[in-house]
PDB file of C-alpha atoms in Angstrom:
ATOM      1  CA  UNK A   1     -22.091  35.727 -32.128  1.00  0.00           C
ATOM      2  CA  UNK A   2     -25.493  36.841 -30.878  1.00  0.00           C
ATOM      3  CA  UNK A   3     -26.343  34.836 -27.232  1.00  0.00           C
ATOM      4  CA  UNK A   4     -29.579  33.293 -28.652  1.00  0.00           C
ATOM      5  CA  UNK A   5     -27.934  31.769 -31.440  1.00  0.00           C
ATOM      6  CA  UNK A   6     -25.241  29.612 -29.260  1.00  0.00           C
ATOM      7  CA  UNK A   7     -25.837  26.539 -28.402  1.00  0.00           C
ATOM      8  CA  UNK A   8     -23.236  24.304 -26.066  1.00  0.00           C
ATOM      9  CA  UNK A   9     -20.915  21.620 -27.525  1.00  0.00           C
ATOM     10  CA  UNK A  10     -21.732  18.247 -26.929  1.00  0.00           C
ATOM     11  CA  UNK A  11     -18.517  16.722 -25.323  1.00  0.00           C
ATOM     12  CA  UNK A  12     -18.510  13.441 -24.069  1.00  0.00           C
ATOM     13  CA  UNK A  13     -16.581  12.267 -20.812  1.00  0.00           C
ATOM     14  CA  UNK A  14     -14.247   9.291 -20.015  1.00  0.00           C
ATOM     15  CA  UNK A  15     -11.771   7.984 -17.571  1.00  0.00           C
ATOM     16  CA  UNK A  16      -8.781   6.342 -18.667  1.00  0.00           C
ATOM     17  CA  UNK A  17      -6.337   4.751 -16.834  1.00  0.00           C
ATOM     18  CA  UNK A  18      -2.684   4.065 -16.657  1.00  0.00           C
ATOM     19  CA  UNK A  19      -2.198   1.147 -14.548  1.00  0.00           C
ATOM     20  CA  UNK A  20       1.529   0.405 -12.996  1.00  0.00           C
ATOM     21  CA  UNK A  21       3.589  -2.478 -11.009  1.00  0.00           C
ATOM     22  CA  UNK A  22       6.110  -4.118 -11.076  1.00  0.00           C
ATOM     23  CA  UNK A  23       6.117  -8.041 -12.278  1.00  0.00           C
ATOM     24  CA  UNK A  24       9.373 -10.372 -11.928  1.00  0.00           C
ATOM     25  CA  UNK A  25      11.167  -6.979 -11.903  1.00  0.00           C
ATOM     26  CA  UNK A  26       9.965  -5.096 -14.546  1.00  0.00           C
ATOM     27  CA  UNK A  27       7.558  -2.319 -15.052  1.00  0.00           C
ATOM     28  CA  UNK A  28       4.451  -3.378 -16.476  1.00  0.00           C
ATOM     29  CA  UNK A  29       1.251  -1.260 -17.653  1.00  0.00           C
ATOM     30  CA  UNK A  30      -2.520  -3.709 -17.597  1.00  0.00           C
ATOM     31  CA  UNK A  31      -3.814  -3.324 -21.100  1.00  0.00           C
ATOM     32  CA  UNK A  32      -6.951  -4.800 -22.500  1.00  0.00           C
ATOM     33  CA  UNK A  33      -7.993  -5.591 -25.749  1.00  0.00           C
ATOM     34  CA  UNK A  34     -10.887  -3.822 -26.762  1.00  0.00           C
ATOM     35  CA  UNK A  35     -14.446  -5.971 -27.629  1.00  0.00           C
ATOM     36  CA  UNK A  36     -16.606  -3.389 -29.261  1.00  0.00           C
ATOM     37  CA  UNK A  37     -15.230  -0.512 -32.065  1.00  0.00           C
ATOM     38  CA  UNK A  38     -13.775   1.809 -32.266  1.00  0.00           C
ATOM     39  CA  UNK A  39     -10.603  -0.438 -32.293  1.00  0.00           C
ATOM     40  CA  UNK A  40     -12.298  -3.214 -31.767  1.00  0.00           C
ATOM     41  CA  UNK A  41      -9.046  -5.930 -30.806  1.00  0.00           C
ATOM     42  CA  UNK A  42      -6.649  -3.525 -30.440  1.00  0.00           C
ATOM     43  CA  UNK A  43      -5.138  -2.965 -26.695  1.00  0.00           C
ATOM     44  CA  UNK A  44      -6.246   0.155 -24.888  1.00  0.00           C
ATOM     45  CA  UNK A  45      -5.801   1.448 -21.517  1.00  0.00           C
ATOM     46  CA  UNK A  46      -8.900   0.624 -19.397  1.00  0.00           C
ATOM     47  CA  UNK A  47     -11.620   3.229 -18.626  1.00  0.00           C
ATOM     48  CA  UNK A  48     -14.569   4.242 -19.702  1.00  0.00           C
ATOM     49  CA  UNK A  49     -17.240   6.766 -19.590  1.00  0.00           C
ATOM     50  CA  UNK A  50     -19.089   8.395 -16.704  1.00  0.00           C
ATOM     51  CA  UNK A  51     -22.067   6.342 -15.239  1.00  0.00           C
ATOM     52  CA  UNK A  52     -23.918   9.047 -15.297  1.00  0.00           C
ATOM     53  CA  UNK A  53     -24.058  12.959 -15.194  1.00  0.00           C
ATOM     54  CA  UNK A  54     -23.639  12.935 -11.609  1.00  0.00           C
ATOM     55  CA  UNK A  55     -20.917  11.051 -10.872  1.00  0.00           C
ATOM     56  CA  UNK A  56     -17.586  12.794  -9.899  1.00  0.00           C
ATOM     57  CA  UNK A  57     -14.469  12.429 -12.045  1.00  0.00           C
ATOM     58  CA  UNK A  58     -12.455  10.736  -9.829  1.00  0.00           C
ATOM     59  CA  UNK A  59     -15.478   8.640  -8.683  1.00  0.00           C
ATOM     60  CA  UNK A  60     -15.303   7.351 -11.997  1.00  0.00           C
ATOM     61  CA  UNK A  61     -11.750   6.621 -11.511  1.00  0.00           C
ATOM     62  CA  UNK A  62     -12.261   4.470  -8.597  1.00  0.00           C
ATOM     63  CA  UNK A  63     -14.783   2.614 -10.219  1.00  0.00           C
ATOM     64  CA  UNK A  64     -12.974   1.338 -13.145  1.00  0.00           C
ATOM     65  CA  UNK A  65     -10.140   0.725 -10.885  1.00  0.00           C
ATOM     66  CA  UNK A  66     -11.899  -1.381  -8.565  1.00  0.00           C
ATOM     67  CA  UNK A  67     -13.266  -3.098 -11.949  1.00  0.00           C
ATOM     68  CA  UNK A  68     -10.022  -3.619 -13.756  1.00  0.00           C
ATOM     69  CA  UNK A  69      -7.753  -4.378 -10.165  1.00  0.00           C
ATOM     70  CA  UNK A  70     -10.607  -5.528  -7.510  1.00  0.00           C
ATOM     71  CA  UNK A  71      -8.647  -3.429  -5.294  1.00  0.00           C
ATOM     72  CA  UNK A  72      -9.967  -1.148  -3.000  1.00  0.00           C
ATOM     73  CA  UNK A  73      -9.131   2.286  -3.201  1.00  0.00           C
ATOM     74  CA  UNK A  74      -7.144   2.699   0.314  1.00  0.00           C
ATOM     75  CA  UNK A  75      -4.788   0.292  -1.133  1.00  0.00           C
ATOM     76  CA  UNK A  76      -3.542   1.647  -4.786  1.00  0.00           C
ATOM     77  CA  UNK A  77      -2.063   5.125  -5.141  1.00  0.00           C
ATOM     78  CA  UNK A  78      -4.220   6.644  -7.276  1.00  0.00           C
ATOM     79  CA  UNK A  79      -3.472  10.389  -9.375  1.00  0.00           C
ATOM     80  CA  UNK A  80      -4.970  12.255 -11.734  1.00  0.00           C
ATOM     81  CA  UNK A  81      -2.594  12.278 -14.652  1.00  0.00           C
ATOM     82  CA  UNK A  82      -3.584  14.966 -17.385  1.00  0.00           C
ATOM     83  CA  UNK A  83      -6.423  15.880 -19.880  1.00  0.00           C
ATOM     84  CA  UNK A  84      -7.096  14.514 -23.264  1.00  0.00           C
ATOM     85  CA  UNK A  85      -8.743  16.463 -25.803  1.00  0.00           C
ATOM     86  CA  UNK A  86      -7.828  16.801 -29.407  1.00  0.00           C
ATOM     87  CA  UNK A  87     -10.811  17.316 -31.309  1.00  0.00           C
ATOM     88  CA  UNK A  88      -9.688  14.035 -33.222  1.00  0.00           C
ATOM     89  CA  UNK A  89      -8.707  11.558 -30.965  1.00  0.00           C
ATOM     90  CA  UNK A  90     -11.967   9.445 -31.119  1.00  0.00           C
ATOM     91  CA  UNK A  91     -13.616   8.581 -34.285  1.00  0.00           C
ATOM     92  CA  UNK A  92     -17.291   8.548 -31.901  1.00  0.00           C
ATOM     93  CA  UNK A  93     -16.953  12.549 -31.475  1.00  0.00           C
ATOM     94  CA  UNK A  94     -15.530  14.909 -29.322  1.00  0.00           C
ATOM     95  CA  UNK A  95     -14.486  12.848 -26.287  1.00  0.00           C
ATOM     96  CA  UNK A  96     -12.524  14.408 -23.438  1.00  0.00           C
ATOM     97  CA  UNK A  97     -10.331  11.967 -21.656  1.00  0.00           C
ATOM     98  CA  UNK A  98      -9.161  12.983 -17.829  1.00  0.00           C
ATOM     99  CA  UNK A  99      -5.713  10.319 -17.419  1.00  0.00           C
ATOM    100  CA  UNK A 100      -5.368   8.861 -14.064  1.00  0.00           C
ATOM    101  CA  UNK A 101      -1.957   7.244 -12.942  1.00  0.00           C
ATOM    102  CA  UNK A 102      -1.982   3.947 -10.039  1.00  0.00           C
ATOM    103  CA  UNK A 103      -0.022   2.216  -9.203  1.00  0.00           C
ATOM    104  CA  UNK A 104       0.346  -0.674  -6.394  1.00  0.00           C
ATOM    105  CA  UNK A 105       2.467  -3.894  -5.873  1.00  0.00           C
ATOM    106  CA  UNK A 106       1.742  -7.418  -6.760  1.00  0.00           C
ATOM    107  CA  UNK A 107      -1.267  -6.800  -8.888  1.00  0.00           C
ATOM    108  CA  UNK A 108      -2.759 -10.181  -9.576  1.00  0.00           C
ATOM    109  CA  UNK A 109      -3.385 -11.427 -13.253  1.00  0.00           C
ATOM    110  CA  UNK A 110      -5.974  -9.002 -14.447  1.00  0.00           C
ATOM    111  CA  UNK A 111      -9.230 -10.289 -15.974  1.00  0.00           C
ATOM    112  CA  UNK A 112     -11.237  -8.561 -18.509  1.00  0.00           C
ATOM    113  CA  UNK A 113     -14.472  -5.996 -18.256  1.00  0.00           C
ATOM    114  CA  UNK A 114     -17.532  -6.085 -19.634  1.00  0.00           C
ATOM    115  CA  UNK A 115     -16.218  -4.536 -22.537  1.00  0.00           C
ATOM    116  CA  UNK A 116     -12.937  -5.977 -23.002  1.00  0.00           C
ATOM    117  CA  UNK A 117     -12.124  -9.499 -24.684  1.00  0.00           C
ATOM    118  CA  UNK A 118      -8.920  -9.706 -22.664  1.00  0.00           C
ATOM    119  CA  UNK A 119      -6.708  -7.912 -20.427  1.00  0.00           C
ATOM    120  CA  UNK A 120      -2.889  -8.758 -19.242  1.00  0.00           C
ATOM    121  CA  UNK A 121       0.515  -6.995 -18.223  1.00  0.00           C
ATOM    122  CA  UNK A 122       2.693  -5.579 -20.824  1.00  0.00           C
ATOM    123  CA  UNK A 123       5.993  -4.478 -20.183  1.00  0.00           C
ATOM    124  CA  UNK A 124       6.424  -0.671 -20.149  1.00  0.00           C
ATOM    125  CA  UNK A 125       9.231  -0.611 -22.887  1.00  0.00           C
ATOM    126  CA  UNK A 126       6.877  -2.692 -25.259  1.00  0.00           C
ATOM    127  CA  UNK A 127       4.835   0.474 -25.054  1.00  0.00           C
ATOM    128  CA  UNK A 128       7.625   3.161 -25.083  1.00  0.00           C
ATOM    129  CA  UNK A 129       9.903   1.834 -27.726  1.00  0.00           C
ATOM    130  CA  UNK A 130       6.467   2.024 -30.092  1.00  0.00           C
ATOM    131  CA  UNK A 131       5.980  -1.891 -30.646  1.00  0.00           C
ATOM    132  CA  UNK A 132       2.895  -1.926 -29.354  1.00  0.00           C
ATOM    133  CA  UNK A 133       0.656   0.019 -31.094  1.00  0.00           C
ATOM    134  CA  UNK A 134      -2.886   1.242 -28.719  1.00  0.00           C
ATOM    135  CA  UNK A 135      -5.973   2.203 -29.421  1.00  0.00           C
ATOM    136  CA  UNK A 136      -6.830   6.075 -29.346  1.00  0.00           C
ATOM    137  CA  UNK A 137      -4.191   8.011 -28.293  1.00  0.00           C
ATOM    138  CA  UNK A 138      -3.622   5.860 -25.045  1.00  0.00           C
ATOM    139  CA  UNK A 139       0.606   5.247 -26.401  1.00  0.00           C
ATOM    140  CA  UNK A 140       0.615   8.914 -26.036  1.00  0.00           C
ATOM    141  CA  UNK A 141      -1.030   8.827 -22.313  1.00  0.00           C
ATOM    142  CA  UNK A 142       0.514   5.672 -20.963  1.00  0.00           C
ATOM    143  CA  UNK A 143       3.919   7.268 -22.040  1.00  0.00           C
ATOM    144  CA  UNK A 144       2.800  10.668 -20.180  1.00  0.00           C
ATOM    145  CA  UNK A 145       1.639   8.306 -17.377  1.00  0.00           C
ATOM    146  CA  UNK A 146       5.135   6.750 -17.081  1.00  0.00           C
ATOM    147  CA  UNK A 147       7.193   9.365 -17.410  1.00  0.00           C
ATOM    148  CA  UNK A 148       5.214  11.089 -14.727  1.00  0.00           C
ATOM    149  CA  UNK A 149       6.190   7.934 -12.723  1.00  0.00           C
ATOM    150  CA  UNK A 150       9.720   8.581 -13.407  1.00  0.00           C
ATOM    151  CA  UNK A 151      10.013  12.048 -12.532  1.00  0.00           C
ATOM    152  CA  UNK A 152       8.305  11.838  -9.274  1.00  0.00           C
ATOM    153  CA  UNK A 153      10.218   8.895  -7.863  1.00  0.00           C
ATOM    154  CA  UNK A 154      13.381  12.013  -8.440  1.00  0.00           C
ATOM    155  CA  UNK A 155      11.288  14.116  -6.319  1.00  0.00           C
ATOM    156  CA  UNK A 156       9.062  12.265  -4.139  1.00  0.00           C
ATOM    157  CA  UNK A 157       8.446   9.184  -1.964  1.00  0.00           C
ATOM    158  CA  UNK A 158       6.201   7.937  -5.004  1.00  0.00           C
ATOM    159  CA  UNK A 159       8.608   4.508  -5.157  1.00  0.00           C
ATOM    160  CA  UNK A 160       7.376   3.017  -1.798  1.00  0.00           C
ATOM    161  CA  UNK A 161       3.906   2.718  -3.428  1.00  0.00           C
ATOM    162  CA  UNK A 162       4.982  -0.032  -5.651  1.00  0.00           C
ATOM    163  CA  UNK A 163       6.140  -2.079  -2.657  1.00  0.00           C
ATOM    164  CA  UNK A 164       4.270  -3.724  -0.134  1.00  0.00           C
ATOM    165  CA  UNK A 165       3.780  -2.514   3.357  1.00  0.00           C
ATOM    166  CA  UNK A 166       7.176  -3.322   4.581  1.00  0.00           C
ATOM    167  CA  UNK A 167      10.218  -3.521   2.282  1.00  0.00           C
ATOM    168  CA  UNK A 168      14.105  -3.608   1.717  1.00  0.00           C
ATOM    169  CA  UNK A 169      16.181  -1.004   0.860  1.00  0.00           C
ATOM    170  CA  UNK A 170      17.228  -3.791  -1.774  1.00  0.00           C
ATOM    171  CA  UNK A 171      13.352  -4.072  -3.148  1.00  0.00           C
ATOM    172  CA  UNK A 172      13.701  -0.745  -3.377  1.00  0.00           C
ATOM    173  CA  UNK A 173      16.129   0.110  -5.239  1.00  0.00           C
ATOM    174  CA  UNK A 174      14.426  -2.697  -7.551  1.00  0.00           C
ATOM    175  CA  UNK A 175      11.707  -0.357  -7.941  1.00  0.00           C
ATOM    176  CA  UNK A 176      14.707   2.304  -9.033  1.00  0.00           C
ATOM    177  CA  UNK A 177      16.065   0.009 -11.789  1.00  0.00           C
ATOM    178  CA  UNK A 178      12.493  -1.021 -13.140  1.00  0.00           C
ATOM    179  CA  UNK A 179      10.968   2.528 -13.481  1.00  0.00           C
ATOM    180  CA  UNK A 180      14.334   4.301 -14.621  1.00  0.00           C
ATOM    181  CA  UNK A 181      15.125   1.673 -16.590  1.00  0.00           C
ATOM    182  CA  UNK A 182      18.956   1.520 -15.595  1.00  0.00           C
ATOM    183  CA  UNK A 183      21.086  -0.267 -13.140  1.00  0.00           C
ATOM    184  CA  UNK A 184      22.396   1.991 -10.171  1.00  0.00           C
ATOM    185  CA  UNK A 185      25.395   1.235  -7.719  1.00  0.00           C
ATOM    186  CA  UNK A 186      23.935  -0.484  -4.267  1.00  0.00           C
ATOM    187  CA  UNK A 187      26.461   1.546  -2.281  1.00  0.00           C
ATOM    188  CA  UNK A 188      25.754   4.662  -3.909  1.00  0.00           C
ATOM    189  CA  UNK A 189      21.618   3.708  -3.583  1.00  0.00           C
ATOM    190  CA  UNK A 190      21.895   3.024  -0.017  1.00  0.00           C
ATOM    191  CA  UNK A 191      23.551   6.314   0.657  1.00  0.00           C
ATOM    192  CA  UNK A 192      21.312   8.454  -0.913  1.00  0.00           C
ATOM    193  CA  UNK A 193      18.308   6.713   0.804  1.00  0.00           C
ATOM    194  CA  UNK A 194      19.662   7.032   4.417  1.00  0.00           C
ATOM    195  CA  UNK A 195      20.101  10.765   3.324  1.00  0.00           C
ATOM    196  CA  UNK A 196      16.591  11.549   2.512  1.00  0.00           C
ATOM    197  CA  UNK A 197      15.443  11.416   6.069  1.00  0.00           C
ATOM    198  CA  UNK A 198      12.005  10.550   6.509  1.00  0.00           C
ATOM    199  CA  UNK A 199      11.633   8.481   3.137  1.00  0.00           C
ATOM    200  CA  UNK A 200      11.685   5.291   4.715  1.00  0.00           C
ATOM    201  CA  UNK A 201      12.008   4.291   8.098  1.00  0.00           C
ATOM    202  CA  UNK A 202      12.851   1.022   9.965  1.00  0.00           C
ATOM    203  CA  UNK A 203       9.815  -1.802  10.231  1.00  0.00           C
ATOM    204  CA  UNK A 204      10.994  -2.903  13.554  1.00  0.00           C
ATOM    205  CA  UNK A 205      11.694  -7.075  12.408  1.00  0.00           C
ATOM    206  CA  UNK A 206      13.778  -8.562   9.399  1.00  0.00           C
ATOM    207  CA  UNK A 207      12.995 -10.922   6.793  1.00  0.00           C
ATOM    208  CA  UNK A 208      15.098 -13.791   6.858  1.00  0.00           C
ATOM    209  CA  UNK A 209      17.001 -14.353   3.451  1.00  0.00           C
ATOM    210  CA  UNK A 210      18.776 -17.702   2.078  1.00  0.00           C
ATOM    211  CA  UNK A 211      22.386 -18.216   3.190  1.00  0.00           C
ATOM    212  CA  UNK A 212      22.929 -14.980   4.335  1.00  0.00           C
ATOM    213  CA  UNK A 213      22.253 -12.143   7.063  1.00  0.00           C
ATOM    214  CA  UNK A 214      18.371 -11.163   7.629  1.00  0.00           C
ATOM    215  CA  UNK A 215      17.673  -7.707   5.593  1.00  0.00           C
ATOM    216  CA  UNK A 216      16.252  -5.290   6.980  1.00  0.00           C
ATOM    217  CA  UNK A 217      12.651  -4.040   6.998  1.00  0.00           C
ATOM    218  CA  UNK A 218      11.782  -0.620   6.328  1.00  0.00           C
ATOM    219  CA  UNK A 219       8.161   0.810   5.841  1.00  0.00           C
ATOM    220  CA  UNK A 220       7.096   4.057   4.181  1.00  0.00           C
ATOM    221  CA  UNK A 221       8.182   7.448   6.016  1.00  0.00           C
ATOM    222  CA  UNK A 222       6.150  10.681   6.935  1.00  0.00           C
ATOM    223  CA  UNK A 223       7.676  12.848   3.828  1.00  0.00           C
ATOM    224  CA  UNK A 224       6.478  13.061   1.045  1.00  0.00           C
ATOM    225  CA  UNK A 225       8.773  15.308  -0.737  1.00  0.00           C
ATOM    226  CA  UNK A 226      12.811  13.972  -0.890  1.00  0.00           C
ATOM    227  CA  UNK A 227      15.506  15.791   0.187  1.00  0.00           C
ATOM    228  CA  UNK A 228      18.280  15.624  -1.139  1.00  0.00           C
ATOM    229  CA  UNK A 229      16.028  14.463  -4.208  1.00  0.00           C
ATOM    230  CA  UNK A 230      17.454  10.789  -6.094  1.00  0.00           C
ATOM    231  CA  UNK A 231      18.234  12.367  -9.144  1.00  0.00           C
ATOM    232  CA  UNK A 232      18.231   9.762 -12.231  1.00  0.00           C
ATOM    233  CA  UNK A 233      20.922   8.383 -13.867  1.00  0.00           C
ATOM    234  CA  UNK A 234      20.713   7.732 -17.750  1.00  0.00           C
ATOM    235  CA  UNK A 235      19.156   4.799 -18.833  1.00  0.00           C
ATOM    236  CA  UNK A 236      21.297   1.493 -19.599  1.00  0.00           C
ATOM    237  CA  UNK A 237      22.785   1.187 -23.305  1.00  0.00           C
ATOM    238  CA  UNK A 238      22.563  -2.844 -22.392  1.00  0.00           C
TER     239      UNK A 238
END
């Protein structure tokens, strides 16, 4: 192709995001229906397109986080997730999608955007098992988005960021159970915590606890990366 013949592609460019935390112990994902077509009343992940041509990606991403969540962004751990872009995945034209993953604890009761005629929390497994059925090809990036969760809490201190600022080894292991989606042994969990030195490390005070002994407070650790790594157990037939 001669150069004076080629003209660029118009691509158009959107956020999405895959929102996580955990509600009455379970893994939820916020989901809104959408108000305007494509899809119009179908869920979606929230998102949207740019502002404007020069605002930054993950910009962007903070934005429609701070509109979906009203949180600000020092207190939601926030990732970019993947990139989007079959040539068919919205009926509009050729829209690029760059996935984010967040996630924080104790999200309040979301309300709907601008664009949106509702939002709420869906379980996780609602989404996973296929029941659900989302807009786009956001069952496809919310499943990416969660197994990403999954993986990383093997690997990586990813778990204290769905617990608040100071936790029990109990809470987390909660976090364990919702995410993996599988009971594990409390014995077995405690262990392997204490082993990964530097993934959590004593609060300093206890949290008093009904009938019982105080537990223990613990607050996020200076690694990052686990060592030994938790390595997940197979999901629960039950």
């Amino acid at each position: 192709m001669q150069a004076d013949t080629w003209s660029p592609t118009s691509v158009l460019l959107t956020v999405d995001l895959v929102i996580l935390t955990l509600r009455e112990g379970r893994l939820c994902v916020l989901l809104v229906e959408r108000g305007e077509d494509p899809f119009r009343g179908m869920p979606a992940l929230p998102g949207g397109f740019l502002n404007h041509d020069g605002e930054e990606i993950l910009d962007a991403a903070h934005r429609e986080l701070s509109e979906e969540t009203a949180l600000a962004a020092n207190r939601v751990h926030l990732e970019q997730l993947a990139t989007y872009g079959d040539s068919g995945r919205d009926p509009r034209g050729r829209v690029v999608s760059v996935a984010h993953l967040a996630i924080a604890p104790g999200l309040p009761d979301p309300v709907a955007g601008t664009d949106a005629a509702d939002a709420a929390w869906v379980p996780a497994e609602a989404i996973l098992s296929g029941e659900l059925e989302l807009a786009f090809d956001h069952r496809r990036i919310a499943t990416d988005g969660i197994e990403q969760a999954r993986t990383k809490l093997e690997f990586s201190a990813l778990a204290t960021a769905f617990c608040r600022e100071t936790f029990s080894i109990a809470e987390l292991q909660q976090v364990y159970e919702a995410v993996w989606g599988t009971e594990l042994d409390t014995r077995n969990f405690y262990r392997k915590v204490q082993a990964a030195k530097g993934f959590i490390i004593p609060a300093g005070s206890d949290r008093r606890t009904t009938g019982g002994r105080p537990a223990r407070l613990y607050r996020a650790g200076p690694k990052t990366v686990l060592f030994p790594p938790l390595i997940r157990t197979a999901p629960s037939t039950t």
